[in-house]
Short mmCIF file of C-alpha atoms in Angstrom, two decimals:
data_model
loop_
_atom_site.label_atom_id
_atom_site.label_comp_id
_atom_site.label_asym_id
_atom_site.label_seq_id
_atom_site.Cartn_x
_atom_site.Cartn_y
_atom_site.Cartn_z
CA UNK A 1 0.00 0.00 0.00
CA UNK A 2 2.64 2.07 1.07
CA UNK A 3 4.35 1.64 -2.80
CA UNK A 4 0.46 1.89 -4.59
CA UNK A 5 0.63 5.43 -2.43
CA UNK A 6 3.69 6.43 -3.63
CA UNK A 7 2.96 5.88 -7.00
CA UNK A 8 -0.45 7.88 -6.48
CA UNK A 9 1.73 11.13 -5.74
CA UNK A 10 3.76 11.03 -8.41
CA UNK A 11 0.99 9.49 -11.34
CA UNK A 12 -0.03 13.77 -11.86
CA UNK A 13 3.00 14.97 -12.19
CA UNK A 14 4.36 12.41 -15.06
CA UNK A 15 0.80 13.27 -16.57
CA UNK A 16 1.26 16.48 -16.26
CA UNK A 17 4.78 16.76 -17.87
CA UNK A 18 3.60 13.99 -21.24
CA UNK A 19 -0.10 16.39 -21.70
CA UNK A 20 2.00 19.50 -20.42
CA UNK A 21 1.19 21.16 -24.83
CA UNK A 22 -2.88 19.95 -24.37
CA UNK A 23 -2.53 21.08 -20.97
CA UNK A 24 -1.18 24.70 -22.17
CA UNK A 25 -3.85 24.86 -24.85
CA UNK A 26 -7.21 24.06 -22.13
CA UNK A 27 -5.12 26.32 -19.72
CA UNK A 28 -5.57 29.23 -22.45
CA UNK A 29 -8.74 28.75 -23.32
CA UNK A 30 -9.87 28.76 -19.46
CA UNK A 31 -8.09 31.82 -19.55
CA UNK A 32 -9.33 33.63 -22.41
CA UNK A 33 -12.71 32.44 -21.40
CA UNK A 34 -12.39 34.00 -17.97
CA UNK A 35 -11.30 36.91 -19.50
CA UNK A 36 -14.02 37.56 -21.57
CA UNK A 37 -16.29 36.91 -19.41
CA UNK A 38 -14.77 39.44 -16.68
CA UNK A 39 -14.60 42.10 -19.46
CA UNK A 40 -18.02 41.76 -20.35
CA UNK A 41 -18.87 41.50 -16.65
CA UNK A 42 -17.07 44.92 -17.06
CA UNK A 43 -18.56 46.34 -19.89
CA UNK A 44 -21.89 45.52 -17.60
CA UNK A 45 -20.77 47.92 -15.11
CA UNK A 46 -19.14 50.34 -17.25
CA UNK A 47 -22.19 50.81 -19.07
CA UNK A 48 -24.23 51.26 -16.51
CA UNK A 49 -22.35 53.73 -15.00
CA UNK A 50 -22.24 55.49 -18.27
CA UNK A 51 -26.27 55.21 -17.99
CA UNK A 52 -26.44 56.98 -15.08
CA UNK A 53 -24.17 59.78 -16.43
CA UNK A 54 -25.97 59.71 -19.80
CA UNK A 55 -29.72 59.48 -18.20
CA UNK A 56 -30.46 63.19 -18.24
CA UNK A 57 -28.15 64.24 -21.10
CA UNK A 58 -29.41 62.60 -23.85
CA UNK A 59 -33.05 62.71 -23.11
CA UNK A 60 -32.89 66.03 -24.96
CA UNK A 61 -31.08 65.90 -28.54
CA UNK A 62 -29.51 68.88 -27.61
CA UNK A 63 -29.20 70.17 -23.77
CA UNK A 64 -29.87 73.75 -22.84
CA UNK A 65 -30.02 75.34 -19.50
CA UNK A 66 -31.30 78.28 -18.20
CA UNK A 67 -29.49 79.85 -15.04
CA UNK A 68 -31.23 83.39 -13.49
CA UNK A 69 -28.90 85.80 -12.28
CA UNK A 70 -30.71 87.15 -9.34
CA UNK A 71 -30.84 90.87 -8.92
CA UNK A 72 -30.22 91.71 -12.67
CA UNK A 73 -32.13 94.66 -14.15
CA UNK A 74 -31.06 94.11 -18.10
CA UNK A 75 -33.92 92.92 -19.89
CA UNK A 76 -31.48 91.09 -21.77
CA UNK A 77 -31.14 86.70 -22.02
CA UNK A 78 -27.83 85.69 -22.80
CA UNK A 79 -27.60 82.83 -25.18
CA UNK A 80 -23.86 81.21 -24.05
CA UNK A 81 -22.74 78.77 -26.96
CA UNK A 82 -20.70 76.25 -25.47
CA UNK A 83 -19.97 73.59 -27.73
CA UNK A 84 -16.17 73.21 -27.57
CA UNK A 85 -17.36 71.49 -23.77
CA UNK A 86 -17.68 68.46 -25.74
CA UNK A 87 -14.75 68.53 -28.70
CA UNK A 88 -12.97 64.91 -27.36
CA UNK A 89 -13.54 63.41 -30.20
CA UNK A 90 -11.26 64.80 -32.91
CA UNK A 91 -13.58 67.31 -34.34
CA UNK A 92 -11.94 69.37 -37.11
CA UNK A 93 -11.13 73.11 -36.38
CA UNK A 94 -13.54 74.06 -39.00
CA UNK A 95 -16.34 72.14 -38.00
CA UNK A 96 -16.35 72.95 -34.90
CA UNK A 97 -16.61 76.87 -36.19
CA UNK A 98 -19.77 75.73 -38.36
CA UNK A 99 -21.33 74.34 -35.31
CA UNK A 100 -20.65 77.45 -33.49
CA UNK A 101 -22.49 79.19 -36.60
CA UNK A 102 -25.30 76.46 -36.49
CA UNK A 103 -25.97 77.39 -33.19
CA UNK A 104 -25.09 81.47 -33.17
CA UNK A 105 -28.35 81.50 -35.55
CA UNK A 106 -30.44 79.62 -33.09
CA UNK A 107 -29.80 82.11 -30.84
CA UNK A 108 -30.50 84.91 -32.40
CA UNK A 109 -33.69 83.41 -34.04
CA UNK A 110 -34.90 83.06 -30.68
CA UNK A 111 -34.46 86.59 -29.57
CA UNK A 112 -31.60 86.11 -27.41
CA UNK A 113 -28.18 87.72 -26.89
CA UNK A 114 -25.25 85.13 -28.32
CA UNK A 115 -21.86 84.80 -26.80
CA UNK A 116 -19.38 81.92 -27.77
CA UNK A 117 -17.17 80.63 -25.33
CA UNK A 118 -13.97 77.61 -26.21
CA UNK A 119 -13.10 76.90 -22.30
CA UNK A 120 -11.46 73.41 -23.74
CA UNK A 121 -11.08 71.87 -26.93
CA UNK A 122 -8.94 69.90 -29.80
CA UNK A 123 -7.65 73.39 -30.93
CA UNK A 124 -7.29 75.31 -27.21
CA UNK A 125 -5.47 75.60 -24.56
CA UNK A 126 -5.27 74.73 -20.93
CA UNK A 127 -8.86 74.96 -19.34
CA UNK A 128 -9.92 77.06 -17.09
CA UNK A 129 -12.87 79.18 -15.79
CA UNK A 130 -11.36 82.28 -16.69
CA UNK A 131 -10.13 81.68 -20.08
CA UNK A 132 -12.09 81.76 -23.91
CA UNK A 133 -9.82 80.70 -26.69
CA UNK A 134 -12.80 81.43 -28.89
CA UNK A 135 -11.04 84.91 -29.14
CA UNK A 136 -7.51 83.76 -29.75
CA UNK A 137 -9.09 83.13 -33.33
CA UNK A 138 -12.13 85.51 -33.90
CA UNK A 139 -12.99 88.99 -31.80
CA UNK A 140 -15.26 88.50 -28.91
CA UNK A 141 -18.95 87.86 -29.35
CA UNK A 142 -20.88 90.35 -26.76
CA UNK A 143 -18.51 89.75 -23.97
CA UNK A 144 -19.47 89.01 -20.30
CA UNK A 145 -23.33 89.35 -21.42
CA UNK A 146 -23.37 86.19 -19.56
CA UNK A 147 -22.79 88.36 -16.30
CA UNK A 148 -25.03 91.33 -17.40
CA UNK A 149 -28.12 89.35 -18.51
CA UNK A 150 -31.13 89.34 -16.04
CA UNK A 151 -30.67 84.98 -17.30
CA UNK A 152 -28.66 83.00 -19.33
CA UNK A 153 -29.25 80.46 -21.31
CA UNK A 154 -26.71 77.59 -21.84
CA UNK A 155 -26.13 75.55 -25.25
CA UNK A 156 -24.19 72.20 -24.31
CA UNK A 157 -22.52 70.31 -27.35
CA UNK A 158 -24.53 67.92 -29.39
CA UNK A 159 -24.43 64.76 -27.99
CA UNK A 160 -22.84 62.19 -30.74
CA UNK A 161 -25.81 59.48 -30.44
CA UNK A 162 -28.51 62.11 -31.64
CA UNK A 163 -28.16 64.29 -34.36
CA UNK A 164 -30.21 67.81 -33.85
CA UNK A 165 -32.62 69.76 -36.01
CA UNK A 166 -30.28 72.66 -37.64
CA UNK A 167 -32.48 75.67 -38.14
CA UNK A 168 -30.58 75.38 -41.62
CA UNK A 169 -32.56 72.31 -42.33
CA UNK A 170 -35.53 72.72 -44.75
CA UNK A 171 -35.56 70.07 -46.85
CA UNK A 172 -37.95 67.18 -45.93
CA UNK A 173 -36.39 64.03 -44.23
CA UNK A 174 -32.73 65.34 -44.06
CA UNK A 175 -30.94 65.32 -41.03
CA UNK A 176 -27.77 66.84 -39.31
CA UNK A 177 -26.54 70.20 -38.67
CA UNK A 178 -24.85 72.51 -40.39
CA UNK A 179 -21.33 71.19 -39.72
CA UNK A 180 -22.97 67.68 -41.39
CA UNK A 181 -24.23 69.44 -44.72
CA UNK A 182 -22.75 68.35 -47.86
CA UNK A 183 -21.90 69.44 -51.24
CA UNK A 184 -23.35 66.32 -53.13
CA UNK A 185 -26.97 66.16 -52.77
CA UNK A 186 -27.34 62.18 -50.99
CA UNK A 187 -31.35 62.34 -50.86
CA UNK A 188 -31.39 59.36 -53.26
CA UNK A 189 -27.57 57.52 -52.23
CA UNK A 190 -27.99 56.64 -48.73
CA UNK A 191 -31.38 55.96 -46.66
CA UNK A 192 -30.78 58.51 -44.20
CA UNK A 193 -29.51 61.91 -46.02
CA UNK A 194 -27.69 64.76 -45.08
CA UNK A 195 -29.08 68.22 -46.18
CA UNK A 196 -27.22 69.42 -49.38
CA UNK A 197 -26.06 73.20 -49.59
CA UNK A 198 -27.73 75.43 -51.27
CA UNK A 199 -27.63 78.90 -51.82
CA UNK A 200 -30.20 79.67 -49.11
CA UNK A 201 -27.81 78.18 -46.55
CA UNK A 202 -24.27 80.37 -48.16
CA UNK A 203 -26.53 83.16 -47.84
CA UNK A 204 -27.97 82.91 -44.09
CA UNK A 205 -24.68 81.25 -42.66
CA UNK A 206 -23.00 84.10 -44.76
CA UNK A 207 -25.26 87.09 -42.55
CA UNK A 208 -24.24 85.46 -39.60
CA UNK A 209 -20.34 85.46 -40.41
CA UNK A 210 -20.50 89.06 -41.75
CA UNK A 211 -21.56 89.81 -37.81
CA UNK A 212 -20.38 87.62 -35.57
CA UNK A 213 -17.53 85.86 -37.07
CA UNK A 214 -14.75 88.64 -37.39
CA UNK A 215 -11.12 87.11 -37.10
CA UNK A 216 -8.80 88.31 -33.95
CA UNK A 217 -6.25 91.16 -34.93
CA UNK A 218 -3.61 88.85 -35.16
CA UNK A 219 -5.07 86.31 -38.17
CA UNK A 220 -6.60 88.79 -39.82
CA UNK A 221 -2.74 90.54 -40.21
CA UNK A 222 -1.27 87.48 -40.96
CA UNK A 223 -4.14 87.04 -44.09
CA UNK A 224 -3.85 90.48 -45.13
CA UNK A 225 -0.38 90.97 -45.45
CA UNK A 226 -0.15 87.39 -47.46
CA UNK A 227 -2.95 88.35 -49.85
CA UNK A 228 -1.10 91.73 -50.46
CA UNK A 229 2.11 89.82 -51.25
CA UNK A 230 1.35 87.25 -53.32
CA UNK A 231 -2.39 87.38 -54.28
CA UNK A 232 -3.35 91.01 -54.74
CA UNK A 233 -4.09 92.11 -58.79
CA UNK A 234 -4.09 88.51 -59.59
CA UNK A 235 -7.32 85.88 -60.50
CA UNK A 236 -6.57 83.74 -57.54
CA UNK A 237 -7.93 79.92 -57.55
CA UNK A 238 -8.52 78.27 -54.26
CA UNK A 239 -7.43 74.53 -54.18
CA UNK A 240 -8.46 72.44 -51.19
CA UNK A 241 -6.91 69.03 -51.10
CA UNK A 242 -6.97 66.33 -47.73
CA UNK A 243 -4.99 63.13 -49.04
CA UNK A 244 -4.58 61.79 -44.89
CA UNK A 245 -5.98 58.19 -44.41
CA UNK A 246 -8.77 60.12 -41.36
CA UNK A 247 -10.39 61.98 -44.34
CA UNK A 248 -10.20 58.90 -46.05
CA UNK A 249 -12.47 56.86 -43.24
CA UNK A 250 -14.93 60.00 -43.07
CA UNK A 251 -15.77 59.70 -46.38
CA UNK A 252 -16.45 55.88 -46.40
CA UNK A 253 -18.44 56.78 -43.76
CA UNK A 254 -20.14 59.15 -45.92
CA UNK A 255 -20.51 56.18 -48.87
CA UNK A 256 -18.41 58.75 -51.04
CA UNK A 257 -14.89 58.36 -52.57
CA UNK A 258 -12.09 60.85 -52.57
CA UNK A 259 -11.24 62.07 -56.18
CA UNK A 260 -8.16 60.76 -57.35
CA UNK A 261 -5.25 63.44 -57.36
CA UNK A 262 -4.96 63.66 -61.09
CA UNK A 263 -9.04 64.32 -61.47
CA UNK A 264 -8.08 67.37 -59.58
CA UNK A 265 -5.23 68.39 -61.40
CA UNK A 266 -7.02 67.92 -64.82
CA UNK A 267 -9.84 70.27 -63.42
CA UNK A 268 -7.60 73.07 -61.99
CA UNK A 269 -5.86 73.26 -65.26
CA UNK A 270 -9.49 73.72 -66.75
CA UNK A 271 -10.18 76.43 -64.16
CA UNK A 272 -6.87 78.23 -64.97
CA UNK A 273 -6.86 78.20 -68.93
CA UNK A 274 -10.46 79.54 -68.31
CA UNK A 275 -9.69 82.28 -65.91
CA UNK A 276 -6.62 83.06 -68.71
CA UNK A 277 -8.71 83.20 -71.50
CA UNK A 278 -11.27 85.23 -69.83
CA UNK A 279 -8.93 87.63 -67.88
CA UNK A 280 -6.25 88.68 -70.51
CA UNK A 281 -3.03 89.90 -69.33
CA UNK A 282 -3.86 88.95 -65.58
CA UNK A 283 -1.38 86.64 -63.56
CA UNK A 284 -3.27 83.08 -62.31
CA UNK A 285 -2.48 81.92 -58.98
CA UNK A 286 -3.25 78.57 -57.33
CA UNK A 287 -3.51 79.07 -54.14
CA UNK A 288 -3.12 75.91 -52.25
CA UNK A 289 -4.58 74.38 -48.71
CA UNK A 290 -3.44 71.30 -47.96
CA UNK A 291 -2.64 68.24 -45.29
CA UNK A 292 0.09 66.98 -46.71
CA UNK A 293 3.39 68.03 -48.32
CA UNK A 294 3.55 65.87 -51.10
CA UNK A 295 0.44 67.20 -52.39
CA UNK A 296 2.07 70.94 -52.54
CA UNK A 297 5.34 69.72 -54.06
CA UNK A 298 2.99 67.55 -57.14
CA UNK A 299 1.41 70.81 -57.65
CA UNK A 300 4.38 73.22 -57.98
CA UNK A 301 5.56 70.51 -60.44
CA UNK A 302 2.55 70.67 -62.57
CA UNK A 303 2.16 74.19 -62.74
CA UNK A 304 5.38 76.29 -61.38
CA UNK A 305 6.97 77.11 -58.32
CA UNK A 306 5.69 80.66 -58.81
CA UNK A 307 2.12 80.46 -59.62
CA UNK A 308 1.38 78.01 -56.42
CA UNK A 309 1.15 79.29 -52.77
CA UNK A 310 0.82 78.01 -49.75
CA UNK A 311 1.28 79.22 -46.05
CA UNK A 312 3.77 77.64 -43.81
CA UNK A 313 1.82 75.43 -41.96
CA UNK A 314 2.44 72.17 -40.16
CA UNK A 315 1.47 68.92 -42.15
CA UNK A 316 1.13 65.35 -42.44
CA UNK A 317 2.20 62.92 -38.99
CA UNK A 318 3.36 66.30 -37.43
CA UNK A 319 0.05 67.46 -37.74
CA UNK A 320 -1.85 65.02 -35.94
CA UNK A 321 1.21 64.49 -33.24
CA UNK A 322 0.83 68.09 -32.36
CA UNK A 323 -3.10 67.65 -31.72
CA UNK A 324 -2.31 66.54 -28.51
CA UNK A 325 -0.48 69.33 -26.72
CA UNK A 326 -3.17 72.10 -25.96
CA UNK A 327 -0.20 74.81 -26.90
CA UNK A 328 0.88 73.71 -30.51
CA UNK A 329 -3.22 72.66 -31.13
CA UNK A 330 -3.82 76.41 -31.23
CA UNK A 331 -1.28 77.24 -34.03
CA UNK A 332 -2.83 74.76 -35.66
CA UNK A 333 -6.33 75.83 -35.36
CA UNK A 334 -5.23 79.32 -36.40
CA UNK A 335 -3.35 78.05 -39.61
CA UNK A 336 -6.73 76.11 -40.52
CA UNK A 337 -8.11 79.43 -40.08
CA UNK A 338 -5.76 81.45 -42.16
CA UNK A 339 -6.28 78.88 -45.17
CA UNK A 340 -9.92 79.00 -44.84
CA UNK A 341 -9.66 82.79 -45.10
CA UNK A 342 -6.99 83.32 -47.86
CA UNK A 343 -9.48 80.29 -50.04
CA UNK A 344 -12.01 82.62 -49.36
CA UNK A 345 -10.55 86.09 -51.17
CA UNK A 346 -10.20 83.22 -54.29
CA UNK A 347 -11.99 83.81 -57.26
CA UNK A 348 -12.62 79.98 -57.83
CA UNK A 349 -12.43 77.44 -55.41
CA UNK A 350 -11.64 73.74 -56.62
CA UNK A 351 -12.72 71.71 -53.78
CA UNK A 352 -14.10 68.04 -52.18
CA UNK A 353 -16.08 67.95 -49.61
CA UNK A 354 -14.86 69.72 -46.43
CA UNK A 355 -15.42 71.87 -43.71
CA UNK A 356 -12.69 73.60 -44.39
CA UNK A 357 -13.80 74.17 -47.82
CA UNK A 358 -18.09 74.40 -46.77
CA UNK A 359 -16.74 77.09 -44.20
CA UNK A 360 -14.64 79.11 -47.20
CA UNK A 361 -17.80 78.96 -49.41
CA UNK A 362 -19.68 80.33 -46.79
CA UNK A 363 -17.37 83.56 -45.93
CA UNK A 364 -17.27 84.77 -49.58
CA UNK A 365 -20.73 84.30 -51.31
CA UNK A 366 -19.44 85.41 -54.80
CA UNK A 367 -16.26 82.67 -55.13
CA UNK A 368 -17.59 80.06 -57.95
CA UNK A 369 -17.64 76.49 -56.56
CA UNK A 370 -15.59 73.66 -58.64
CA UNK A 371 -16.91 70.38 -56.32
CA UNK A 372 -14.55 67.44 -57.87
CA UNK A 373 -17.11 64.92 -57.21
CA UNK A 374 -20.20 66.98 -58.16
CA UNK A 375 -22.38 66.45 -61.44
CA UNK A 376 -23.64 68.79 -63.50
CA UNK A 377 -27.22 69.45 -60.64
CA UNK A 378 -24.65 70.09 -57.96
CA UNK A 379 -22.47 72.49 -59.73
CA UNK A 380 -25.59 74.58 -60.62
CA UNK A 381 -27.31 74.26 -57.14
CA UNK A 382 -23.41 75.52 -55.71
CA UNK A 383 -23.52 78.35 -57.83
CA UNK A 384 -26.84 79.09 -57.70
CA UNK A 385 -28.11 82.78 -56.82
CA UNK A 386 -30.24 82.63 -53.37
CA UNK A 387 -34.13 82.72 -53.45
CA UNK A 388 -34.23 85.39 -50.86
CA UNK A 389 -32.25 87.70 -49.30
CA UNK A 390 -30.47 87.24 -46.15
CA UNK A 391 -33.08 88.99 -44.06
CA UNK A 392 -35.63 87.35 -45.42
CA UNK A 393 -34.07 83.80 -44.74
CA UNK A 394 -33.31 85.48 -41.18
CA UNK A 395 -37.04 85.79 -40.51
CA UNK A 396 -37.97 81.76 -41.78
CA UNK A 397 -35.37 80.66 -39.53
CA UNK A 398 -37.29 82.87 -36.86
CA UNK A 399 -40.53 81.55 -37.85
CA UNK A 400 -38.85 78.09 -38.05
CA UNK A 401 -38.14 78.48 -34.80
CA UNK A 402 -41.06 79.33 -33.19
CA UNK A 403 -43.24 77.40 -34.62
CA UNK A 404 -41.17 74.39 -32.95
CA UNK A 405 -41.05 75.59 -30.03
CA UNK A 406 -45.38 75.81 -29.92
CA UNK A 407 -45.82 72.59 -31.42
CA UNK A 408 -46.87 70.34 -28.69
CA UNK A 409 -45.05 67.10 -28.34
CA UNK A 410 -47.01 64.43 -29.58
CA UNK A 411 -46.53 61.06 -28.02
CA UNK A 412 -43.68 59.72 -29.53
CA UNK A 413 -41.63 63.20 -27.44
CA UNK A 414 -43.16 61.96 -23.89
CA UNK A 415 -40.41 61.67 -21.88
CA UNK A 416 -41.28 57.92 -21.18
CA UNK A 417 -41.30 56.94 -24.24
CA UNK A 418 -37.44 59.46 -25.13
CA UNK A 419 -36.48 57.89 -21.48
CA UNK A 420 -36.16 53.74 -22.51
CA UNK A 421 -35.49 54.36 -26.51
CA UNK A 422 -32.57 56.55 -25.27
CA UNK A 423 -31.60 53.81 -22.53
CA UNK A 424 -31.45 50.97 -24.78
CA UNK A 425 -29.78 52.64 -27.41
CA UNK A 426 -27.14 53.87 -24.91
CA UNK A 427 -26.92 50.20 -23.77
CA UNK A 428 -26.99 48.43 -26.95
CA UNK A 429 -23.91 50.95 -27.92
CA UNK A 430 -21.92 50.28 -25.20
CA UNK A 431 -22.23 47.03 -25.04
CA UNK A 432 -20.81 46.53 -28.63
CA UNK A 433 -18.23 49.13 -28.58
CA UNK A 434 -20.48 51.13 -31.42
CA UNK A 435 -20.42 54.37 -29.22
CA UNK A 436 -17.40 56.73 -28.04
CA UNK A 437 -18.03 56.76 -24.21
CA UNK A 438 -15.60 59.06 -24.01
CA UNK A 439 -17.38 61.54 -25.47
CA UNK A 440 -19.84 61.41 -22.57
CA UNK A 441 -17.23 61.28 -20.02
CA UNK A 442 -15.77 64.39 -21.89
CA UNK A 443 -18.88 66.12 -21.28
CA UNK A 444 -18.99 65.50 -17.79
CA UNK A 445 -15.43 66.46 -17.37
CA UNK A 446 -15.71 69.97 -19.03
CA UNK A 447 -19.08 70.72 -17.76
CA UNK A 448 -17.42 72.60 -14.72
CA UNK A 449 -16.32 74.91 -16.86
CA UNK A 450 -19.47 75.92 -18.14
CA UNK A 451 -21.88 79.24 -17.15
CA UNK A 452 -24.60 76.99 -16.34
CA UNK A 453 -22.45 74.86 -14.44
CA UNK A 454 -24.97 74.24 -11.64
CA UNK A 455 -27.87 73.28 -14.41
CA UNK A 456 -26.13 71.05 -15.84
CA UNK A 457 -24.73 68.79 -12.69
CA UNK A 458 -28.21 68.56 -11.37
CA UNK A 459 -29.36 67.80 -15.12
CA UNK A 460 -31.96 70.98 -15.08
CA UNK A 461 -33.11 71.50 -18.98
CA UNK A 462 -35.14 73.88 -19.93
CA UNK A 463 -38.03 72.51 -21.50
CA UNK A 464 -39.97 74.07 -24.23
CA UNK A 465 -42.73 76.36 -21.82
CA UNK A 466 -39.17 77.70 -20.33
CA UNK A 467 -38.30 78.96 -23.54
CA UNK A 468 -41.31 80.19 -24.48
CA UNK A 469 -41.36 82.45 -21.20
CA UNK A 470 -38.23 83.69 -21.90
CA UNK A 471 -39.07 84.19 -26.02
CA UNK A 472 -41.98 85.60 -25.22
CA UNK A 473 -44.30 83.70 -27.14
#
């Protein structure tokens, strides 16, 4: 017995040493079954925490809060645009400005005072309470109105699972915001469409640049003195051109194709034997924007070292390393800003779509669009001449907004029913890694910073009779 024992205590171990490779395989499996099942254990918890961070915020598509300042006399209500609160995920420079636009114009439709305010963002610096980087790029927008105004009320950023109802919007079924408009008409390439421009929208998002969008001293030097040096006397055509492999993935996600580089080429030499033939004894310039290097040095190939210009700007890897430190960021932001201004005194502007390029278009209303990828409908619908004037499309944006804001919600709005569609979407998301939960988490980080800071913590929106009080109507 004593041997048959003996034997007993050392039968695993020989066992263990001939099966040690099956052994390693079950061990591995065991293992990556335990972890997966912890990390979805975790992904349980995670999103439920994100739940109850998300439960208030995106029961409205687009979170405003009113805060009183008690003991004010000025009739005024301060409209605070805040949408840089929520910029942690990559959002270009440009598109961020169009948002800022998209919402200026809701302001002012409904009566109030606007004031923009970039406390953190891709393109800012450290944040603080005391700080708005919106003017390191344009002048300041009714400054401390905020502290004046008998209230205030607060615009958060768009929340990326719900996509809000631009006052710009007027054709049936679109969707987005301005920021989300496109140059190609998709009614009839995708099931859910974003708005095309039209004239209409250059022309309203044009009256609220001319008065609320003036660049800081600084840029608008820095674009003067350029145009006087190279572009002045000249026919000037604006090239925008992003080659990078991010602009690449947005317009997949899009279900449009970037234009080759040659299509391009081949259509700003049509521009420029056009512009010769029609402006005799003038010099042609090609004024270039681009993300890359190699796209400036193909160009001054094709068509001379001295007719192509470009600012120095940093490009390429660099670029996007630079993103991450708040300092450099701004010098980018402002050189994204300088291009879009200097493709804006163009005569002609050769473009894809593109903020940078939508935002261009919208700052000079008389530059002739050349979309790459348009047809023959969107080239005339680009260069269109508006409907109505600008005041005129002022007041349907006013009526626009009004009459949403008297509608009464019918029962697909009740808060129930918003409530558990906006809880299982939130879940489903999480849960398979469809939704950035760090933009959330963003939101909740920068929402100290914000003038309705209070509001906002204890989830306070105003709600459509809150508005209408303070509208008036």
């Amino acid at each position: 017995m004593e041997g048959l024992r003996r034997v007993r205590r050392r039968f695993p171990t020989k066992m263990l040493l001939k099966h040690r490779r099956l052994l390693q395989v079950t061990g591995l499996v065991v293992l990556l079954l335990a972890v997966r099942y912890f990390n979805f254990a975790g992904r349980i918890v995670d999103a439920a925490e994100d739940l109850w961070y998300t439960d208030a915020y995106l029961q409205t598509i687009k979170p405003v809060a009113v805060h009183h300042n008690a003991g004010r006399q000025n009739t005024d209500i301060a409209c605070v645009i805040e949408s840089a609160l929520g910029s942690c995920d990559g959002i270009g420079f440009a598109a961020l400005v169009l948002q800022a636009i998209d919402e200026i114009t809701t302001c002012l439709a409904r009566g109030f005072v606007p004031t923009v305010i970039w406390t953190d963002c891709d393109y800012c610096g450290p944040p603080g309470s005391d700080v708005n980087y919106w003017t390191w790029y344009f002048k300041a927008i009714n400054e401390g109105i905020e502290d004046r105004a008998k209230a205030q009320v607060c615009v958060a950023p768009t929340t990326p699972l719900f996509i809000s109802s631009s006052l710009y919007l007027t054709r049936p079924g679109a969707i987005g915001e301005l920021d989300d408009f496109r140059f190609a008409d998709m009614e009839h390439k995708v099931t859910n469409f974003w708005q095309p421009i039209t004239a209409e929208t250059r022309a309203l998002a044009n009256y609220v640049i001319s008065g609320y969008l003036s660049p800081a001293d600084r840029v608008d030097n820095i674009v003067n003195t350029f145009y006087e040096s190279f572009m002045a006397g000249n026919i000037n055509i604006g090239v925008h051109l992003r080659l990078q492999e991010g602009h690449v993935q947005e317009m997949n996600f899009f279900k449009q194709k970037i234009p080759k580089l040659q299509n391009i080429l081949q259509i700003v030499h049509r521009v420029t034997n056009d512009a010769i033939t029609a402006n005799t004894g003038k010099e042609i310039r090609v004024f270039l924007a681009s993300d890359t290097d190699e796209a400036i040095d193909v160009f001054k190939a094709e068509f001379g070292d001295n007719r192509v210009l470009n600012i120095h700007a940093v490009r390429g890897q660099d670029m996007s390393d630079r993103l991450h430190h708040k300092d450099s960021s701004r010098l980018l932001g402002e050189q994204v800003l300088t291009d879009v201004l200097l493709l804006a005194k163009c005569d002609f502007l050769v473009h894809d779509e593109s903020s940078v390029a939508a935002l261009a278009y919208y700052y000079n209303t008389d530059i002739r669009s050349y979309f790459v990828s348009g047809d023959p409908s969107d080239h005339r619908r680009l260069n269109a001449q508006p409907r109505f004037e600008a005041d005129d499309l002022f007041r349907h944006a006013v009526a626009r907004v009004t009459s949403n804001i008297l509608v009464p919600p019918g029962w697909r709005e009740s808060s129930l029913l918003i409530g558990l569609t906006t809880k299982w979407h939130v879940l489903w998301g999480f849960l398979n890694s469809d939704l950035p939960t760090e933009d959330v988490m963003c939101y909740y980080k920068n929402v100290k910073w914000s003038k309705c800071y209070e509001e906002f913590q204890r989830s306070e929106f105003a709600k459509n009779s809150d508005l209408r009080a303070l509208m008036d109507v």
